Amino acid sequence: MLELEDAFARKFQYLRLSVTDVCNFKCQYCLPDGYQPEGRKSFLTVAEIARLTRAFASMGTSKVRLTGGEPSLRKDFTQIIETVANTPGIEKVAMTTNGYRMAKLAHEWRQAGLTAINVSVDSLDPRMFHQITGQNRFHEVMAGIDAALTAGFSQVKVNAVLMRGLNDNDLEQFLSWIKHNPIQLRFIELMKTGEMDELFDRHHVRGALIKTQLLHLGWQQKMRAFNDGPAEVFYHPDYQGEIGLIMPYAKDFCASCNRLRVSSLGKLHLCLFGDYGVDLRDLLTDDSQIGSLQQRLSDALVDKKATHFLHEGHSGMTPNLASIGG
Ligand code: SAM
């Protein structure tokens, strides 16, 4: 069996699959002017997603995250979940969402086979939420989190991008929220992408500052399991929730890389901050192409680099995270 393994003996059990570039939010760090359609793009169809997932699963992938853009904007999103969840070998189907349709659809997604949800909430202050995301929908998103917990998701992960001057002083408020809620709150360090101007210099804060505060408050770091992703996770006996820190600028961040990305147009990206994507779409038209697809995936992995080059200020060709599925 061909396996998804690179030259550094890293294995890739985790696929992040973007199902659309379109987003209805205008997050300052991602699409500050909103999604700008460039002609009519045709995103991967359900049949193409089925073939792609089958090929990845046959090479050892067991977890798929559906992302975008905003994945729930696709009318056939529930069918996509079902298709991925029913692929032999796939054990976990997760999604990352801005949460705006979650209150209505969390139950349906759960029934379709979704096993985990990450939702973005950059601030617990509705006005700051509006300022950062360009959308006045804080209460809808919070209702969506409640709906997800009621629908049976045992833990919901919440992503907050850390931004100096906007939400970097909100730790106390976030902590009191997770005291009695089974939320894993993940602070993501702002990453510099191609389209970003001076925003990065203005707002970037190191996650290490939060780590220092957490340790000071008696939070303890969890041991990492072999297969864990790059988040450093902290727990506290008095809190039902947990804190995760995602610090892409930290040393050794890439050593635990276990993920590959496929864009909504069917390009394989070996790194979020890589320079190019390997086109897979010509091998997604017919079930009989699975052997060639497996071979292309295996060949592509030879080029995966040990690490990204963010430290050197090189953020690759990624204009923003929505464009290849953050
Ligand atoms: N629309 C969905 C959402 O809002 O979660 C999924 C796509 S979004 C691109 C995925 C995640 O990437 C979100 O949690 C978002 O906050 C994060 N993100 C986007 N741009 C980022 C950046 N420049 N630095 C750090 N995180 C970023």
Short mmCIF file of C-alpha atoms and ligand atoms in Angstrom, two decimals:
data_model
loop_
_atom_site.label_atom_id
_atom_site.label_comp_id
_atom_site.label_asym_id
_atom_site.label_seq_id
_atom_site.Cartn_x
_atom_site.Cartn_y
_atom_site.Cartn_z
CA MET A 1 0.00 0.00 0.00
CA LEU A 2 1.28 3.48 -0.87
CA GLU A 3 1.37 5.59 2.29
CA LEU A 4 1.29 9.32 2.81
CA GLU A 5 4.76 9.77 4.27
CA ASP A 6 7.40 12.40 3.55
CA ALA A 7 11.18 12.40 3.47
CA PHE A 8 11.25 13.28 7.20
CA ALA A 9 9.22 10.19 8.17
CA ARG A 10 6.17 12.32 8.96
CA LYS A 11 2.91 10.53 8.23
CA PHE A 12 -0.20 12.40 7.16
CA GLN A 13 -3.38 10.99 8.64
CA TYR A 14 -5.15 14.32 8.54
CA LEU A 15 -6.58 16.02 5.46
CA ARG A 16 -7.90 19.58 5.51
CA LEU A 17 -10.25 19.90 2.63
CA SER A 18 -11.57 23.25 1.51
CA VAL A 19 -15.00 22.98 -0.08
CA THR A 20 -15.40 26.63 -1.07
CA ASP A 21 -13.45 29.90 -1.18
CA VAL A 22 -16.56 31.95 -0.56
CA CYS A 23 -17.01 33.57 2.84
CA ASN A 24 -19.69 35.89 4.18
CA PHE A 25 -17.48 37.33 6.96
CA LYS A 26 -14.87 40.06 6.55
CA CYS A 27 -12.30 39.20 9.19
CA GLN A 28 -9.62 41.86 9.35
CA TYR A 29 -6.82 39.27 9.17
CA CYS A 30 -8.28 37.24 6.32
CA LEU A 31 -10.74 38.91 3.93
CA PRO A 32 -11.04 42.50 5.20
CA ASP A 33 -12.85 43.60 2.03
CA GLY A 34 -15.01 40.49 1.94
CA TYR A 35 -14.87 37.69 -0.60
CA GLN A 36 -14.17 39.02 -4.09
CA PRO A 37 -15.33 36.59 -6.77
CA GLU A 38 -12.86 36.26 -9.65
CA GLY A 39 -14.95 34.88 -12.48
CA ARG A 40 -17.05 31.81 -11.89
CA LYS A 41 -15.10 29.19 -10.00
CA SER A 42 -16.37 25.66 -9.91
CA PHE A 43 -15.56 24.09 -6.58
CA LEU A 44 -15.06 20.34 -6.12
CA THR A 45 -18.30 18.42 -6.61
CA VAL A 46 -19.57 15.80 -4.17
CA ALA A 47 -18.48 13.05 -6.58
CA GLU A 48 -14.96 14.53 -6.79
CA ILE A 49 -14.80 14.86 -3.01
CA ALA A 50 -15.84 11.20 -2.70
CA ARG A 51 -13.00 10.05 -4.99
CA LEU A 52 -10.45 12.29 -3.34
CA THR A 53 -11.39 11.11 0.15
CA ARG A 54 -11.32 7.48 -0.95
CA ALA A 55 -7.77 7.89 -2.29
CA PHE A 56 -6.53 9.64 0.87
CA ALA A 57 -8.22 7.07 3.13
CA SER A 58 -6.65 4.22 1.17
CA MET A 59 -3.25 5.77 1.96
CA GLY A 60 -3.76 6.10 5.70
CA THR A 61 -5.85 9.25 6.21
CA SER A 62 -8.36 8.78 9.03
CA LYS A 63 -9.42 12.37 9.75
CA VAL A 64 -10.85 14.95 7.37
CA ARG A 65 -11.56 18.56 8.28
CA LEU A 66 -13.99 20.41 6.02
CA THR A 67 -13.12 24.07 5.80
CA GLY A 68 -13.08 27.04 3.44
CA GLY A 69 -13.97 29.95 2.96
CA GLU A 70 -17.14 29.24 4.90
CA PRO A 71 -18.03 25.58 4.28
CA SER A 72 -21.61 25.90 5.48
CA LEU A 73 -22.36 28.28 2.61
CA ARG A 74 -22.50 25.24 0.32
CA LYS A 75 -26.06 24.09 -0.16
CA ASP A 76 -24.90 20.47 -0.42
CA PHE A 77 -22.74 20.68 2.72
CA THR A 78 -24.70 18.03 4.65
CA GLN A 79 -24.28 15.68 1.69
CA ILE A 80 -20.53 16.38 1.70
CA ILE A 81 -20.34 15.43 5.39
CA GLU A 82 -22.27 12.23 4.70
CA THR A 83 -20.03 11.30 1.76
CA VAL A 84 -16.81 11.82 3.69
CA ALA A 85 -18.15 10.10 6.85
CA ASN A 86 -19.20 7.05 4.84
CA THR A 87 -15.75 6.56 3.29
CA PRO A 88 -14.13 3.39 4.65
CA GLY A 89 -11.14 4.30 6.84
CA ILE A 90 -12.38 7.77 7.77
CA GLU A 91 -13.01 7.86 11.52
CA LYS A 92 -13.27 11.58 12.19
CA VAL A 93 -15.00 14.27 10.18
CA ALA A 94 -14.50 17.78 11.55
CA MET A 95 -15.36 21.21 10.27
CA THR A 96 -14.17 24.76 10.86
CA THR A 97 -16.92 27.35 10.61
CA ASN A 98 -17.71 30.95 11.44
CA GLY A 99 -20.79 29.46 13.07
CA TYR A 100 -23.44 31.58 11.48
CA ARG A 101 -25.61 28.61 10.36
CA MET A 102 -24.74 26.35 13.28
CA ALA A 103 -27.77 27.07 15.48
CA LYS A 104 -29.98 25.84 12.67
CA LEU A 105 -27.89 22.98 11.30
CA ALA A 106 -25.70 21.52 14.08
CA HIS A 107 -28.15 18.67 14.66
CA GLU A 108 -28.43 17.82 10.95
CA TRP A 109 -24.63 17.83 10.58
CA ARG A 110 -24.28 15.54 13.58
CA GLN A 111 -26.82 13.11 12.07
CA ALA A 112 -24.87 13.17 8.81
CA GLY A 113 -21.71 11.98 10.59
CA LEU A 114 -19.84 15.12 11.65
CA THR A 115 -17.75 14.29 14.74
CA ALA A 116 -16.16 17.63 15.68
CA ILE A 117 -16.70 21.34 15.22
CA ASN A 118 -14.27 24.25 15.46
CA VAL A 119 -15.92 27.63 15.46
CA SER A 120 -14.21 30.99 15.22
CA VAL A 121 -15.03 33.50 17.99
CA ASP A 122 -12.41 36.23 18.18
CA SER A 123 -14.02 38.14 21.03
CA LEU A 124 -16.72 37.64 23.65
CA ASP A 125 -17.57 41.32 23.44
CA PRO A 126 -20.25 41.62 20.72
CA ARG A 127 -18.94 45.01 19.57
CA MET A 128 -15.35 43.80 19.29
CA PHE A 129 -16.59 40.63 17.55
CA HIS A 130 -18.30 42.90 15.01
CA GLN A 131 -15.20 45.05 14.60
CA ILE A 132 -12.90 42.07 13.97
CA THR A 133 -15.21 39.99 11.75
CA GLY A 134 -17.20 42.70 9.99
CA GLN A 135 -20.38 40.88 11.01
CA ASN A 136 -22.77 41.75 13.83
CA ARG A 137 -23.64 38.12 14.53
CA PHE A 138 -22.08 37.38 17.90
CA HIS A 139 -25.33 36.17 19.51
CA GLU A 140 -26.18 33.86 16.59
CA VAL A 141 -22.74 32.26 16.78
CA MET A 142 -22.99 31.75 20.54
CA ALA A 143 -26.45 30.19 20.07
CA GLY A 144 -24.81 27.92 17.51
CA ILE A 145 -22.27 26.71 20.10
CA ASP A 146 -25.11 25.86 22.50
CA ALA A 147 -26.91 24.04 19.67
CA ALA A 148 -23.77 22.02 18.90
CA LEU A 149 -23.40 20.94 22.54
CA THR A 150 -27.10 20.03 22.67
CA ALA A 151 -26.79 18.09 19.41
CA GLY A 152 -24.28 15.80 21.11
CA PHE A 153 -20.83 17.14 20.19
CA SER A 154 -18.97 16.36 23.40
CA GLN A 155 -16.56 19.23 23.05
CA VAL A 156 -16.58 22.26 20.80
CA LYS A 157 -13.31 23.94 19.91
CA VAL A 158 -13.33 27.69 19.58
CA ASN A 159 -10.65 29.51 17.58
CA ALA A 160 -9.67 33.05 18.50
CA VAL A 161 -6.95 34.81 16.52
CA LEU A 162 -4.87 36.81 18.99
CA MET A 163 -4.65 40.47 18.08
CA ARG A 164 -2.80 43.12 20.03
CA GLY A 165 -5.04 46.04 20.95
CA LEU A 166 -8.22 44.14 20.04
CA ASN A 167 -8.55 40.96 22.09
CA ASP A 168 -5.19 40.39 23.77
CA ASN A 169 -6.54 41.63 27.11
CA ASP A 170 -9.61 39.39 27.04
CA LEU A 171 -8.05 36.33 28.72
CA GLU A 172 -10.00 36.77 31.96
CA GLN A 173 -13.33 36.98 30.13
CA PHE A 174 -12.50 33.92 28.01
CA LEU A 175 -11.43 31.98 31.10
CA SER A 176 -14.63 32.69 33.00
CA TRP A 177 -16.62 31.53 29.95
CA ILE A 178 -14.91 28.12 29.83
CA LYS A 179 -15.07 27.58 33.58
CA HIS A 180 -18.37 25.73 33.25
CA ASN A 181 -18.40 24.99 29.51
CA PRO A 182 -16.69 22.04 27.77
CA ILE A 183 -14.95 24.30 25.26
CA GLN A 184 -11.37 23.98 24.10
CA LEU A 185 -10.51 27.61 23.45
CA ARG A 186 -7.63 27.89 21.02
CA PHE A 187 -5.68 31.09 20.68
CA ILE A 188 -4.08 31.23 17.25
CA GLU A 189 -1.14 33.52 16.72
CA LEU A 190 -1.78 35.88 13.85
CA MET A 191 0.00 34.59 10.74
CA LYS A 192 1.32 36.85 8.04
CA THR A 193 -0.19 36.04 4.68
CA GLY A 194 0.55 37.44 1.22
CA GLU A 195 -2.20 40.06 1.12
CA MET A 196 -1.52 41.43 4.59
CA ASP A 197 -0.16 44.96 4.80
CA GLU A 198 0.93 46.56 8.08
CA LEU A 199 -1.81 44.71 9.98
CA PHE A 200 0.63 42.02 11.06
CA ASP A 201 3.10 44.47 12.62
CA ARG A 202 0.26 46.34 14.30
CA HIS A 203 -1.52 43.34 15.80
CA HIS A 204 0.78 40.33 16.07
CA VAL A 205 1.17 39.05 19.66
CA ARG A 206 3.19 36.04 20.65
CA GLY A 207 1.16 33.16 22.09
CA ALA A 208 4.00 32.69 24.56
CA LEU A 209 2.65 35.71 26.46
CA ILE A 210 -0.63 33.87 27.07
CA LYS A 211 1.32 30.76 28.05
CA THR A 212 3.17 32.70 30.75
CA GLN A 213 -0.12 34.08 32.13
CA LEU A 214 -1.75 30.64 32.13
CA LEU A 215 1.14 29.00 33.98
CA HIS A 216 1.07 31.85 36.49
CA LEU A 217 -2.66 31.17 37.07
CA GLY A 218 -2.04 27.49 37.79
CA TRP A 219 -2.84 26.01 34.38
CA GLN A 220 -0.84 22.93 33.46
CA GLN A 221 0.35 21.78 30.09
CA LYS A 222 -0.94 18.44 28.81
CA MET A 223 1.49 15.85 27.56
CA ARG A 224 1.28 15.55 23.80
CA ALA A 225 0.15 12.25 22.35
CA PHE A 226 2.12 10.91 19.38
CA ASN A 227 -0.53 11.86 16.87
CA ASP A 228 -1.49 15.29 18.23
CA GLY A 229 -1.34 18.37 16.05
CA PRO A 230 0.70 21.46 16.83
CA ALA A 231 -1.53 22.99 19.55
CA GLU A 232 -0.08 23.17 23.08
CA VAL A 233 -3.00 22.33 25.38
CA PHE A 234 -3.46 23.48 28.99
CA TYR A 235 -5.91 22.32 31.67
CA HIS A 236 -6.90 23.47 35.13
CA PRO A 237 -8.75 21.35 37.74
CA ASP A 238 -11.27 24.17 38.39
CA TYR A 239 -12.24 24.53 34.75
CA GLN A 240 -14.39 22.34 32.54
CA GLY A 241 -12.83 23.83 29.41
CA GLU A 242 -9.24 23.79 28.15
CA ILE A 243 -6.95 26.26 26.44
CA GLY A 244 -4.98 25.49 23.29
CA LEU A 245 -2.19 27.66 21.92
CA ILE A 246 -1.28 27.53 18.26
CA MET A 247 2.04 29.25 17.77
CA PRO A 248 3.25 28.85 14.19
CA TYR A 249 6.31 31.01 14.84
CA ALA A 250 7.49 28.78 17.69
CA LYS A 251 10.51 26.52 17.26
CA ASP A 252 9.61 22.97 16.17
CA PHE A 253 6.04 23.92 15.22
CA CYS A 254 6.37 21.95 11.97
CA ALA A 255 7.92 18.84 13.53
CA SER A 256 4.48 17.60 14.53
CA CYS A 257 2.92 18.41 11.15
CA ASN A 258 0.46 15.63 10.33
CA ARG A 259 -1.73 17.40 7.79
CA LEU A 260 -2.10 17.98 4.10
CA ARG A 261 -4.44 20.42 2.41
CA VAL A 262 -6.54 20.25 -0.70
CA SER A 263 -8.04 23.49 -2.00
CA SER A 264 -11.63 23.87 -3.18
CA LEU A 265 -10.34 23.70 -6.75
CA GLY A 266 -8.61 20.38 -6.15
CA LYS A 267 -4.99 21.41 -5.60
CA LEU A 268 -2.84 19.62 -3.07
CA HIS A 269 -0.95 22.03 -0.80
CA LEU A 270 1.90 20.50 1.14
CA CYS A 271 2.07 23.49 3.48
CA LEU A 272 -0.24 26.39 4.27
CA PHE A 273 2.66 28.64 3.39
CA GLY A 274 3.94 26.83 0.33
CA ASP A 275 4.49 28.31 -3.11
CA TYR A 276 2.39 26.10 -5.32
CA GLY A 277 -0.30 23.46 -5.37
CA VAL A 278 -0.26 20.12 -7.19
CA ASP A 279 -3.31 19.79 -9.39
CA LEU A 280 -5.35 16.66 -8.68
CA ARG A 281 -8.57 17.50 -10.45
CA ASP A 282 -7.81 15.72 -13.72
CA LEU A 283 -7.61 12.50 -11.67
CA LEU A 284 -10.97 13.01 -9.95
CA THR A 285 -13.25 12.46 -12.92
CA ASP A 286 -13.58 8.70 -12.78
CA ASP A 287 -13.32 5.96 -10.12
CA SER A 288 -10.86 4.02 -12.29
CA GLN A 289 -8.20 6.76 -11.80
CA ILE A 290 -7.61 5.96 -8.12
CA GLY A 291 -4.25 4.25 -8.76
CA SER A 292 -2.87 7.26 -10.66
CA LEU A 293 -4.18 9.59 -7.98
CA GLN A 294 -2.47 7.62 -5.21
CA GLN A 295 0.78 7.71 -7.20
CA ARG A 296 0.56 11.48 -7.71
CA LEU A 297 -0.03 12.04 -4.00
CA SER A 298 2.87 9.83 -3.06
CA ASP A 299 5.23 11.52 -5.57
CA ALA A 300 4.19 15.00 -4.42
CA LEU A 301 5.14 14.29 -0.82
CA VAL A 302 8.80 13.94 -1.78
CA ASP A 303 8.82 17.74 -2.09
CA LYS A 304 7.38 18.51 1.33
CA LYS A 305 9.83 20.73 3.18
CA ALA A 306 10.87 20.23 6.80
CA THR A 307 9.36 23.56 7.85
CA HIS A 308 7.66 26.70 6.61
CA PHE A 309 9.73 29.85 6.11
CA LEU A 310 7.57 32.29 8.05
CA HIS A 311 10.50 33.20 10.26
CA GLU A 312 12.34 34.56 7.27
CA GLY A 313 9.28 36.62 6.39
CA HIS A 314 8.39 34.27 3.54
CA SER A 315 4.70 33.44 3.64
CA GLY A 316 4.59 31.67 0.29
CA MET A 317 1.91 32.30 -2.30
CA THR A 318 -1.05 32.10 0.07
CA PRO A 319 -2.87 35.46 -0.28
CA ASN A 320 -5.14 34.69 2.70
CA LEU A 321 -6.20 31.57 4.57
CA ALA A 322 -9.66 31.48 2.96
CA SER A 323 -8.10 30.89 -0.43
CA ILE A 324 -6.68 27.46 0.37
CA GLY A 325 -8.67 26.47 3.43
CA GLY A 326 -7.27 27.72 6.70
N1 SAM B 1 -14.89 30.29 7.71
C1 SAM B 1 -14.38 29.36 8.66
C2 SAM B 1 -14.05 30.07 9.96
O1 SAM B 1 -14.32 31.27 10.08
O2 SAM B 1 -13.55 29.43 10.89
C3 SAM B 1 -13.23 28.49 8.17
C4 SAM B 1 -12.13 29.14 7.39
S1 SAM B 1 -11.06 30.19 8.30
C5 SAM B 1 -9.90 30.66 7.05
C6 SAM B 1 -10.19 29.04 9.34
C7 SAM B 1 -9.46 29.61 10.52
O3 SAM B 1 -8.33 30.34 10.07
C8 SAM B 1 -10.27 30.55 11.38
O4 SAM B 1 -10.25 30.12 12.71
C9 SAM B 1 -9.55 31.87 11.23
O5 SAM B 1 -9.67 32.63 12.38
C10 SAM B 1 -8.13 31.44 10.94
N2 SAM B 1 -7.33 32.44 10.24
C11 SAM B 1 -7.59 33.04 9.07
N3 SAM B 1 -6.60 33.91 8.74
C12 SAM B 1 -5.68 33.83 9.72
C13 SAM B 1 -4.42 34.47 9.96
N4 SAM B 1 -3.91 35.35 9.11
N5 SAM B 1 -3.74 34.14 11.08
C14 SAM B 1 -4.24 33.23 11.96
N6 SAM B 1 -5.42 32.60 11.79
C15 SAM B 1 -6.13 32.89 10.70
#
